[in-house]
mmCIF file of C-alpha atoms and ligand atoms in Angstrom:
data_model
loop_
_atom_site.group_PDB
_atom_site.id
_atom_site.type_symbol
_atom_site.label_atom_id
_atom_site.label_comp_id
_atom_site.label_asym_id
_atom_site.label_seq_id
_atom_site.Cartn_x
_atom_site.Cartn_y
_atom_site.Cartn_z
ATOM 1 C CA UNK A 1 112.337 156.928 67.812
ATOM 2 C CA UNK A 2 114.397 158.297 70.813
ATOM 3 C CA UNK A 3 117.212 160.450 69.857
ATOM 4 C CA UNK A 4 120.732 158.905 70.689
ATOM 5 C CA UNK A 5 121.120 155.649 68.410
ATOM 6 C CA UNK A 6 124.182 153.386 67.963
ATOM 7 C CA UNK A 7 125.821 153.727 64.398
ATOM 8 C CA UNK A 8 129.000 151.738 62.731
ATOM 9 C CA UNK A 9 130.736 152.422 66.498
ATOM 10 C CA UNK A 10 129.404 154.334 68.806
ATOM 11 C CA UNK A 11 126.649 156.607 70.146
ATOM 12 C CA UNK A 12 125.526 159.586 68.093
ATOM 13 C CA UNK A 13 122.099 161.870 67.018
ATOM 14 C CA UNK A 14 119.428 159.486 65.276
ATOM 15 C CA UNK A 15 120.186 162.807 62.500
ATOM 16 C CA UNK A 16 123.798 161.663 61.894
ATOM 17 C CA UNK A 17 123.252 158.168 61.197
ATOM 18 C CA UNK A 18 123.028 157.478 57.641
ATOM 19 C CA UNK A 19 123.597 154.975 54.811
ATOM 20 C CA UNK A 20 125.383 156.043 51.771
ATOM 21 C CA UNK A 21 121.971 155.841 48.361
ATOM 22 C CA UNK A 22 124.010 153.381 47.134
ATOM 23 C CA UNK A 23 124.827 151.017 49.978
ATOM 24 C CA UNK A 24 123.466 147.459 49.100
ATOM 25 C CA UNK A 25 121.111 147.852 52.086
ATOM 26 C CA UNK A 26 119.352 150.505 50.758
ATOM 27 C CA UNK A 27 119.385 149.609 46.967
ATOM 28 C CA UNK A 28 118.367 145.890 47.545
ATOM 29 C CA UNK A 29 117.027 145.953 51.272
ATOM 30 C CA UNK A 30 120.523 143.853 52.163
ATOM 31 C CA UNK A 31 120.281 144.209 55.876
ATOM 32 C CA UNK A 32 119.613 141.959 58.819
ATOM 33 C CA UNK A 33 117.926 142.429 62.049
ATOM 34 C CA UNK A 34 115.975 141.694 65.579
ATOM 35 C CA UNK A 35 113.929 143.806 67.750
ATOM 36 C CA UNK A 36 113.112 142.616 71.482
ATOM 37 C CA UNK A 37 111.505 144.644 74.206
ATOM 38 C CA UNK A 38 112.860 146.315 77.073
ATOM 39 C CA UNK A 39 110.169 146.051 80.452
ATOM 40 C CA UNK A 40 110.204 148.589 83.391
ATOM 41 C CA UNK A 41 109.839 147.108 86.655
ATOM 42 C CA UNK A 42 110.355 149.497 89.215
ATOM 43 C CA UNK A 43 113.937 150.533 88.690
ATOM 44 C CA UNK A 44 114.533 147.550 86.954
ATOM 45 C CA UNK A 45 115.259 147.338 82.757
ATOM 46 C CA UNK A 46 114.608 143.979 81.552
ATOM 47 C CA UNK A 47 115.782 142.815 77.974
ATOM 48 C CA UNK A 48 113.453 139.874 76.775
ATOM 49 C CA UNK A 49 115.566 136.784 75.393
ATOM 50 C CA UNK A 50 118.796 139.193 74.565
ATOM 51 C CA UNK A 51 120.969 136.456 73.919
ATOM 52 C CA UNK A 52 118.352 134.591 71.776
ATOM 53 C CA UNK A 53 117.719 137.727 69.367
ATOM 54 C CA UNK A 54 121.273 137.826 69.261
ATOM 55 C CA UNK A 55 121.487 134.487 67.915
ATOM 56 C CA UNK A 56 118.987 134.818 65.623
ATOM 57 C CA UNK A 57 120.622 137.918 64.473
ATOM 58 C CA UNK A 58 123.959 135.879 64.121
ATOM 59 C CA UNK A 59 121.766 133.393 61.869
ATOM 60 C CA UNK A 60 120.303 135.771 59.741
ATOM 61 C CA UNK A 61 123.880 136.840 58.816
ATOM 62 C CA UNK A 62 125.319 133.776 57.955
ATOM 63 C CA UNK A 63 121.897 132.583 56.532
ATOM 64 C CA UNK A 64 122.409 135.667 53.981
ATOM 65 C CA UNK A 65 126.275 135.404 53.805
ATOM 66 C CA UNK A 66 127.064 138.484 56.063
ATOM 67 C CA UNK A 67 130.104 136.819 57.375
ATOM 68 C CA UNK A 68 131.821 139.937 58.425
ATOM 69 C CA UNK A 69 129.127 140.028 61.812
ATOM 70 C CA UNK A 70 129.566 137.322 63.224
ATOM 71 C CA UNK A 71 133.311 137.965 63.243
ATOM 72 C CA UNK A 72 133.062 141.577 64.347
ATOM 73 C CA UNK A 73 131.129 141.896 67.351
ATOM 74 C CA UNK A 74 130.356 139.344 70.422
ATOM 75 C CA UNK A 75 127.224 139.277 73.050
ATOM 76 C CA UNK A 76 129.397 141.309 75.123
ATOM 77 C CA UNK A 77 129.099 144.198 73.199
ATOM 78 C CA UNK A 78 125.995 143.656 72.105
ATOM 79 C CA UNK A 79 124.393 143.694 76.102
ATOM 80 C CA UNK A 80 126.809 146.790 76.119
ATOM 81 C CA UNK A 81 125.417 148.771 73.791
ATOM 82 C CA UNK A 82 121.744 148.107 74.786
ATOM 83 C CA UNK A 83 122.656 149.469 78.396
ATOM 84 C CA UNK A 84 124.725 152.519 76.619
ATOM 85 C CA UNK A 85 121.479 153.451 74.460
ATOM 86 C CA UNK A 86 118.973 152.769 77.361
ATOM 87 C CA UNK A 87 120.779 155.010 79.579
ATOM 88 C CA UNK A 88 121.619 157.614 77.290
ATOM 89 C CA UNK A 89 117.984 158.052 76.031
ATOM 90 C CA UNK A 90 116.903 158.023 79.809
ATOM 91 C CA UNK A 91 114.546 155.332 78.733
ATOM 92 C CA UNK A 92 111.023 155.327 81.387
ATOM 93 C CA UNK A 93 109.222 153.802 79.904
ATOM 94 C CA UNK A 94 108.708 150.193 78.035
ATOM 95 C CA UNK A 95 110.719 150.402 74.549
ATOM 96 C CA UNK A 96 111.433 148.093 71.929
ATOM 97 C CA UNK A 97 115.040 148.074 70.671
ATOM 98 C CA UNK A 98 115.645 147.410 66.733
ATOM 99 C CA UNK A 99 118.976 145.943 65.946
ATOM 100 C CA UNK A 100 120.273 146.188 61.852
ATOM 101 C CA UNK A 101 123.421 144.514 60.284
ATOM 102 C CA UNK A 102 123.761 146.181 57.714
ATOM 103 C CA UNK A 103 125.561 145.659 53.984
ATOM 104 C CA UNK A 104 127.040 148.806 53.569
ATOM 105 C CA UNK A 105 129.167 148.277 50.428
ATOM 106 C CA UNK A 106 128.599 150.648 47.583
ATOM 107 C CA UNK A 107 127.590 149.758 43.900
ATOM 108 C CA UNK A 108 128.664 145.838 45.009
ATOM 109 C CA UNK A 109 126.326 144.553 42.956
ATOM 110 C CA UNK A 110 124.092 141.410 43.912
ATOM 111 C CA UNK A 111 126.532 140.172 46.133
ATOM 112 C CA UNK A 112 126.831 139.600 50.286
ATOM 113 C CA UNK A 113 129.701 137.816 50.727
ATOM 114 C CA UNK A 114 132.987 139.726 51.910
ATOM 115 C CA UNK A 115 131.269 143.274 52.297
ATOM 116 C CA UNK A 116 131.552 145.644 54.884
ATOM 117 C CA UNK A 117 128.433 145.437 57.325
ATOM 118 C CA UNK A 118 127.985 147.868 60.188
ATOM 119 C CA UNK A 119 125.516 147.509 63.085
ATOM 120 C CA UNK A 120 122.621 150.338 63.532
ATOM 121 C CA UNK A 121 120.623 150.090 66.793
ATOM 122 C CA UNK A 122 117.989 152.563 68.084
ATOM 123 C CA UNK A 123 114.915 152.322 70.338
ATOM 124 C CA UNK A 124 111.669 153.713 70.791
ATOM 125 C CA UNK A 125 108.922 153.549 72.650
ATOM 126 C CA UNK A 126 106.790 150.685 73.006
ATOM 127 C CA UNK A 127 103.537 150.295 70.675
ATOM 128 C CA UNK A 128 101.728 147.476 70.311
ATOM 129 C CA UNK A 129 100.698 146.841 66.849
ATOM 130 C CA UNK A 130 98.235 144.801 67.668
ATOM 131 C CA UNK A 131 95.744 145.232 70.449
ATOM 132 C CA UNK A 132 95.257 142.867 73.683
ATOM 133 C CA UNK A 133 91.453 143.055 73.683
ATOM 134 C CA UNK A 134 90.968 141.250 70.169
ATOM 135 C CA UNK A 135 91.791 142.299 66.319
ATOM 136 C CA UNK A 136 90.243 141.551 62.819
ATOM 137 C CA UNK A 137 92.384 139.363 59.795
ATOM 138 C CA UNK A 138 91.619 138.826 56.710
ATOM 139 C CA UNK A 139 93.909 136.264 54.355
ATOM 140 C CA UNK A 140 95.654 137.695 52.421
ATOM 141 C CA UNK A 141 95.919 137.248 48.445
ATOM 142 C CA UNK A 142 99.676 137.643 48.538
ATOM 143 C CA UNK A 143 101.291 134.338 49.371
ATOM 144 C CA UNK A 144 104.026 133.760 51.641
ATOM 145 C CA UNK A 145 107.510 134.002 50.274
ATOM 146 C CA UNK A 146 108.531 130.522 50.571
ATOM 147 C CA UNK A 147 111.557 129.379 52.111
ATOM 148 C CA UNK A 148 113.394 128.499 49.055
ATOM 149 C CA UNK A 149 113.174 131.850 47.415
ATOM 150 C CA UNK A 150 113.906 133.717 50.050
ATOM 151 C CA UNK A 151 115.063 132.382 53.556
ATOM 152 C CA UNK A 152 111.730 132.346 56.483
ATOM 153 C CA UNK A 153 114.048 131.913 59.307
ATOM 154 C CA UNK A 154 116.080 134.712 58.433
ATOM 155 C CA UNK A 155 115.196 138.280 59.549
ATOM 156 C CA UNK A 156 115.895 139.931 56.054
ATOM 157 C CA UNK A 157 115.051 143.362 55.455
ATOM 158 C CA UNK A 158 114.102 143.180 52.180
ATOM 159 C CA UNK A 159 111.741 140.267 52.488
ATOM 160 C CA UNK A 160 109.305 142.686 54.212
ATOM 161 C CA UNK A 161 107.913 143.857 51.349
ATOM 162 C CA UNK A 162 105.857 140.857 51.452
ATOM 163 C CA UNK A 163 104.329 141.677 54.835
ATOM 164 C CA UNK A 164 104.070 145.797 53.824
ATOM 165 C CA UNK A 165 101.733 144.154 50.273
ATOM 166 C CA UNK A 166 99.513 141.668 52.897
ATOM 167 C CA UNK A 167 99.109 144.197 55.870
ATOM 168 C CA UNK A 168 97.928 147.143 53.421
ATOM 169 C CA UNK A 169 95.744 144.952 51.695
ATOM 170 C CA UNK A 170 94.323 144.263 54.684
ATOM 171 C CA UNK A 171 94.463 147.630 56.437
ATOM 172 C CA UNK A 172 92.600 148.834 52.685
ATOM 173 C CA UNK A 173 89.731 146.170 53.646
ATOM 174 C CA UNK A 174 89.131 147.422 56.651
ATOM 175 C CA UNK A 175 90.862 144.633 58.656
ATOM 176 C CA UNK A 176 93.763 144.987 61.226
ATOM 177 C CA UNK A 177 96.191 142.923 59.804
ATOM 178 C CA UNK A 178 96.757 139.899 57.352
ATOM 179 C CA UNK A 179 96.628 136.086 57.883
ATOM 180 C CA UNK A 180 99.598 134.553 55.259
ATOM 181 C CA UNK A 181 98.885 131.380 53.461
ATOM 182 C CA UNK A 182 101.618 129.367 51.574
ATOM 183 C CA UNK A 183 101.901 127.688 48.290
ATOM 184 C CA UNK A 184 99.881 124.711 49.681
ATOM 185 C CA UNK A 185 96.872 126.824 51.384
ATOM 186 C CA UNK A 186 97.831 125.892 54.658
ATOM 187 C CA UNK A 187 98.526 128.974 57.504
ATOM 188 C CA UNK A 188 101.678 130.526 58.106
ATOM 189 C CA UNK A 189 101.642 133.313 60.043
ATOM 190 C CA UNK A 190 100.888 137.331 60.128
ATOM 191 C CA UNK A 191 102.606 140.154 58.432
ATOM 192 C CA UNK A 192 104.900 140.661 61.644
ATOM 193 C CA UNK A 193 103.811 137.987 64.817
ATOM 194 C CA UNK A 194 103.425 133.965 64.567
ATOM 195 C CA UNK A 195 99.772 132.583 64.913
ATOM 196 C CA UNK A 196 98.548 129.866 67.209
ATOM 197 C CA UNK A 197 94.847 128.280 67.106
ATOM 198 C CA UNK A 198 92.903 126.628 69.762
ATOM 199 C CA UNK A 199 90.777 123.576 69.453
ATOM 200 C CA UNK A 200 89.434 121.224 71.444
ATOM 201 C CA UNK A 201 91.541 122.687 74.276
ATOM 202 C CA UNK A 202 95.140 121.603 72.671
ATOM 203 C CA UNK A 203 97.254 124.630 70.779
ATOM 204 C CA UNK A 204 98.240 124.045 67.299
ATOM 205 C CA UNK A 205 100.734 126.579 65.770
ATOM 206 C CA UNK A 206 102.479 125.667 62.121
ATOM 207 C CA UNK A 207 105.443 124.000 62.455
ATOM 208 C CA UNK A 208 109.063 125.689 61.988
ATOM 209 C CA UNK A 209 109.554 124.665 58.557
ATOM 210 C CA UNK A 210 106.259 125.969 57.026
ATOM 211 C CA UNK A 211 107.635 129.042 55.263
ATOM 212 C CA UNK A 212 107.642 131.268 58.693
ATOM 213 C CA UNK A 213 109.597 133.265 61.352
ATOM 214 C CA UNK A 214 111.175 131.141 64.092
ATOM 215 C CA UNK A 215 109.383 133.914 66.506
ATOM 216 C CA UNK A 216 111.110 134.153 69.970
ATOM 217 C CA UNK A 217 107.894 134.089 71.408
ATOM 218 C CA UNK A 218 106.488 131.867 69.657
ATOM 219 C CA UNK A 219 109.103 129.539 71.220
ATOM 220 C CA UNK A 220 108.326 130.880 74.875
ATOM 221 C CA UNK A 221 104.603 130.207 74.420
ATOM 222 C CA UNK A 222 105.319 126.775 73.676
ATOM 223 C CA UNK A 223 107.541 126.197 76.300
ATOM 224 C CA UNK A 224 105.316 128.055 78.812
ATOM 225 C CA UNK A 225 102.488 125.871 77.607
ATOM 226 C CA UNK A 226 104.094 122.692 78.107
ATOM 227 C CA UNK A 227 104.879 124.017 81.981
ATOM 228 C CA UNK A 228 101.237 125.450 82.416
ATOM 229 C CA UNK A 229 99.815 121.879 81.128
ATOM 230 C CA UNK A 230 98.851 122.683 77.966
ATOM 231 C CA UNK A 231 99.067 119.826 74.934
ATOM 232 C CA UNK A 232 100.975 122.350 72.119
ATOM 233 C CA UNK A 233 100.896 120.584 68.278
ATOM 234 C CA UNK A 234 103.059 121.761 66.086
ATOM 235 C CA UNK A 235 101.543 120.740 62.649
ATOM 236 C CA UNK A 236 99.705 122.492 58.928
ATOM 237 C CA UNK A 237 97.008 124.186 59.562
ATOM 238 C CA UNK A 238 94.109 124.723 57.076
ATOM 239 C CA UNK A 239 92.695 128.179 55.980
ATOM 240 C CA UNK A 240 89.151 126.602 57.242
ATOM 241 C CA UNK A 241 90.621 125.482 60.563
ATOM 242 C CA UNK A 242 90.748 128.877 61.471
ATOM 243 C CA UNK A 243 87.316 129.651 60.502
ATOM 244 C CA UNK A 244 86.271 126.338 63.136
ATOM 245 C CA UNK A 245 88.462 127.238 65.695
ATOM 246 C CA UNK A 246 87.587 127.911 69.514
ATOM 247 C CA UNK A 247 90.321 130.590 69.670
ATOM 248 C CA UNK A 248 92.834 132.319 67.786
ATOM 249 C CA UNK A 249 95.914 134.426 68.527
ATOM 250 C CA UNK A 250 98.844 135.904 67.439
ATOM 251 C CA UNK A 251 102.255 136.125 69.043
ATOM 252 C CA UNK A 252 105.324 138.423 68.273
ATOM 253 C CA UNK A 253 108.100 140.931 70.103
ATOM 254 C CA UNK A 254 105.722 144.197 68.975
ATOM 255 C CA UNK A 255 102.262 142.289 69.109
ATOM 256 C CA UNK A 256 102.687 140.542 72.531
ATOM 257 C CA UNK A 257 99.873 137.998 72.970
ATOM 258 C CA UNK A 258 96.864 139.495 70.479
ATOM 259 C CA UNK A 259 93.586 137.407 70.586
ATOM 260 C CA UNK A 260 92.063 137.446 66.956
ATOM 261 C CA UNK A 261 88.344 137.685 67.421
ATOM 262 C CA UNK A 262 87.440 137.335 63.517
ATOM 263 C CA UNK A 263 89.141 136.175 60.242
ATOM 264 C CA UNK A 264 87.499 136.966 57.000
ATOM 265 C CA UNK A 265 84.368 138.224 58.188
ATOM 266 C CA UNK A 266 83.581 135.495 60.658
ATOM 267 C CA UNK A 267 83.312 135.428 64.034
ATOM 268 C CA UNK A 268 86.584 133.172 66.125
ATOM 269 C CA UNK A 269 84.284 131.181 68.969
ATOM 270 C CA UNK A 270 81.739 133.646 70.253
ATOM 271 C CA UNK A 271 84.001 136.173 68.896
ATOM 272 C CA UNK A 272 85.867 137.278 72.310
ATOM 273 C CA UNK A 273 89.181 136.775 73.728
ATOM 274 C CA UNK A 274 89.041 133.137 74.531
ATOM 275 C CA UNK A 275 89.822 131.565 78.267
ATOM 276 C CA UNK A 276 93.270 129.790 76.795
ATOM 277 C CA UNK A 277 94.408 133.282 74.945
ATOM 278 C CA UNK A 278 93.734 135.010 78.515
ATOM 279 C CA UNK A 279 96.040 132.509 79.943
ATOM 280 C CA UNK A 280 98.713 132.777 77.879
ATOM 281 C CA UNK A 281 98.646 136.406 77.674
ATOM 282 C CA UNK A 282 98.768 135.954 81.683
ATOM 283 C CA UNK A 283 102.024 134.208 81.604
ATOM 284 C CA UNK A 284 103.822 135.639 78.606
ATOM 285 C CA UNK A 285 103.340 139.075 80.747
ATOM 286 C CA UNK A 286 104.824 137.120 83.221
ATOM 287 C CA UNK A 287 107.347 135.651 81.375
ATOM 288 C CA UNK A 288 108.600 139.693 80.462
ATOM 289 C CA UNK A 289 108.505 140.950 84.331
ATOM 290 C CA UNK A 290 110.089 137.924 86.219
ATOM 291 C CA UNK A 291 113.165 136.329 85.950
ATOM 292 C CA UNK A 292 112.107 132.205 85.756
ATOM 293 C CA UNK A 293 114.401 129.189 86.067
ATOM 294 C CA UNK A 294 114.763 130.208 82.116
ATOM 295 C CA UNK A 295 116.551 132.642 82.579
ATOM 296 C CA UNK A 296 115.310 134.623 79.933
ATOM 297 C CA UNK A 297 115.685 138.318 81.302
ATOM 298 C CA UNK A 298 119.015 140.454 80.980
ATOM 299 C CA UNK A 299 118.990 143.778 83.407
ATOM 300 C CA UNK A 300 120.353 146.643 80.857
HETATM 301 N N1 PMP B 401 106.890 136.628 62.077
HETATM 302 C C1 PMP B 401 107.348 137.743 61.475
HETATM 303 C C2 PMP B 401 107.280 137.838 59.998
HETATM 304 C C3 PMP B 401 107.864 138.786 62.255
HETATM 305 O O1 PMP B 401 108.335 139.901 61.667
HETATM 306 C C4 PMP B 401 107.876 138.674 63.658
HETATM 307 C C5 PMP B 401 108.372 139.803 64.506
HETATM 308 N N2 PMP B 401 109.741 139.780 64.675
HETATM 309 C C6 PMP B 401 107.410 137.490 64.246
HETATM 310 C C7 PMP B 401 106.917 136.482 63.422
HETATM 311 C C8 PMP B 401 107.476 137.272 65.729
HETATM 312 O O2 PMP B 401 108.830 137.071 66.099
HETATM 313 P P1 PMP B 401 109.337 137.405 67.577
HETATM 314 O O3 PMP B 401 108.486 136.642 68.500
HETATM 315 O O4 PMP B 401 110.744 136.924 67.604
HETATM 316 O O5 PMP B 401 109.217 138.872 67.767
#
């Protein structure tokens, strides 16, 4: 974590920046956020899809019933402090940057509406959790939270205990991360990254309302896909499609594009990085270094 983060108002030592014990966000995990990456290219500092992690940050809020966001701060201010923290941290090299609204009222009870929030946003450098040349998943035991107990499409803090339970499991069993299932059986996505499958040439990823993330790049790779010819299904997947698959990957801000080369002890195709995985990884790269008639790149 690099050393100057942004706190309630302004720019201070990650040291400094602290939430009361008995905020709501620490007692009940009552906080909101995002985290997109930041590319070097050359001089260049390129935010990935600011203004849609914005958005989905705005969501999340009103999703939960933090109204007092929304109201408080614009994408002005947002870009703004990105560029402050970036510069200030003398930022060379890749970084993701983790944006948090969060409840900061004391002893409020199990309540979100009319509470103060404030807005915590740090960076640090850029890991991959998941690596480009192929990782391991096993299903997990612990289902997905569905949607009606506790919002998919919002970005809650709390909810993550979920993914912590499915990724140890599967880091225990000697896996590299966990493949969620919901109520049904049918696939929903990782413990942090959305999950596409490839068969018979055409992607198939789990549709939006199947108890998962609305993952920015999730969106891009369809999009991209569409442009790059690719047929893209969204539709349920079965546990045992991804056993039959020709290729697997996962998608996500802090996984990139991660081909999965085995699930549950068997091998994905000939278990190696498959030829559609290489392309998409090609053009979601892509997608991160140039600027595209999307218009998906902010300089910060
Ligand atoms: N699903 C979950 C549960 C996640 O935490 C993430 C990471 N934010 C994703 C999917 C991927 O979302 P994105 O592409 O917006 O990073």
């Amino acid at each position: 974590m690099h050393k100057k983060v942004f706190f309630k108002d302004k720019i201070i030592d990650k040291e400094k920046a602290n939430l009361s014990i008995g905020s709501s966000a620490v007692l009940y995990g009552l906080s909101v956020y995002t985290v997109f990456s930041v590319t070097l290219v050359g001089d260049r500092k390129l935010a990935f899809r600011l203004k849609d992690h914005y958005q989905r940050l705005i969501n999340s809020s009103k999703i939960i019933g933090l109204d007092g966001f929304e109201e408080n701060w614009s994408y002005e201010s947002f870009v703004d402090i990105t560029k402050k923290l970036i510069e200030k941290n003398k930022v060379k090299k890749d970084v993701y940057v983790r944006a948090t609204v969060h409840v900061n009222a004391e002893i409020a009870g199990t309540k979100s509406r009319g509470l103060p929030t404030i807005l915590s946003v740090f960076i640090y450098d850029a890991v991959p959790i998941l690596s480009s040349e192929g990782c391991r998943l096993k299903t997990s035991t612990w289902r997905r939270i569905p949607d009606y107990s506790i919002p998919s499409r919002a970005k809650v803090n709390g909810a993550y205990i979920n993914s912590v339970l499915a990724k140890q499991e599967a880091i225990d069993a000697g896996f590299d991360d966990c493949v969620f299932l919901d109520g049904h059986g049918h696939v929903c996505e990782l413990s942090a990254a959305n999950i596409f499958i490839v068969r018979n040439g055409k992607l198939i990823t789990p549709d939006s309302t199947q108890d998962l993330l609305e993952g920015i790049n999730r969106d891009t790779i369809i999009k991209l896909s569409k442009e790059h010819d690719l047929t893209v299904v969204e539709r349920p997947i079965d546990l045992t499609e991804l056993y039959v698959a020709d290729e697997v990957f996962a998608c996500g801000t802090s996984a990139n594009v991660a081909p999965v080369v085995e699930i549950d002890s068997r091998k994905v195709g000939d278990g190696k990085p498959g030829k559609v995985t290489r392309k998409v990884q090609e053009f979601h790269k892509q997608a991160r270094h140039n600027q595209s008639t999307h218009n998906w790149l902010t300089e910060v």
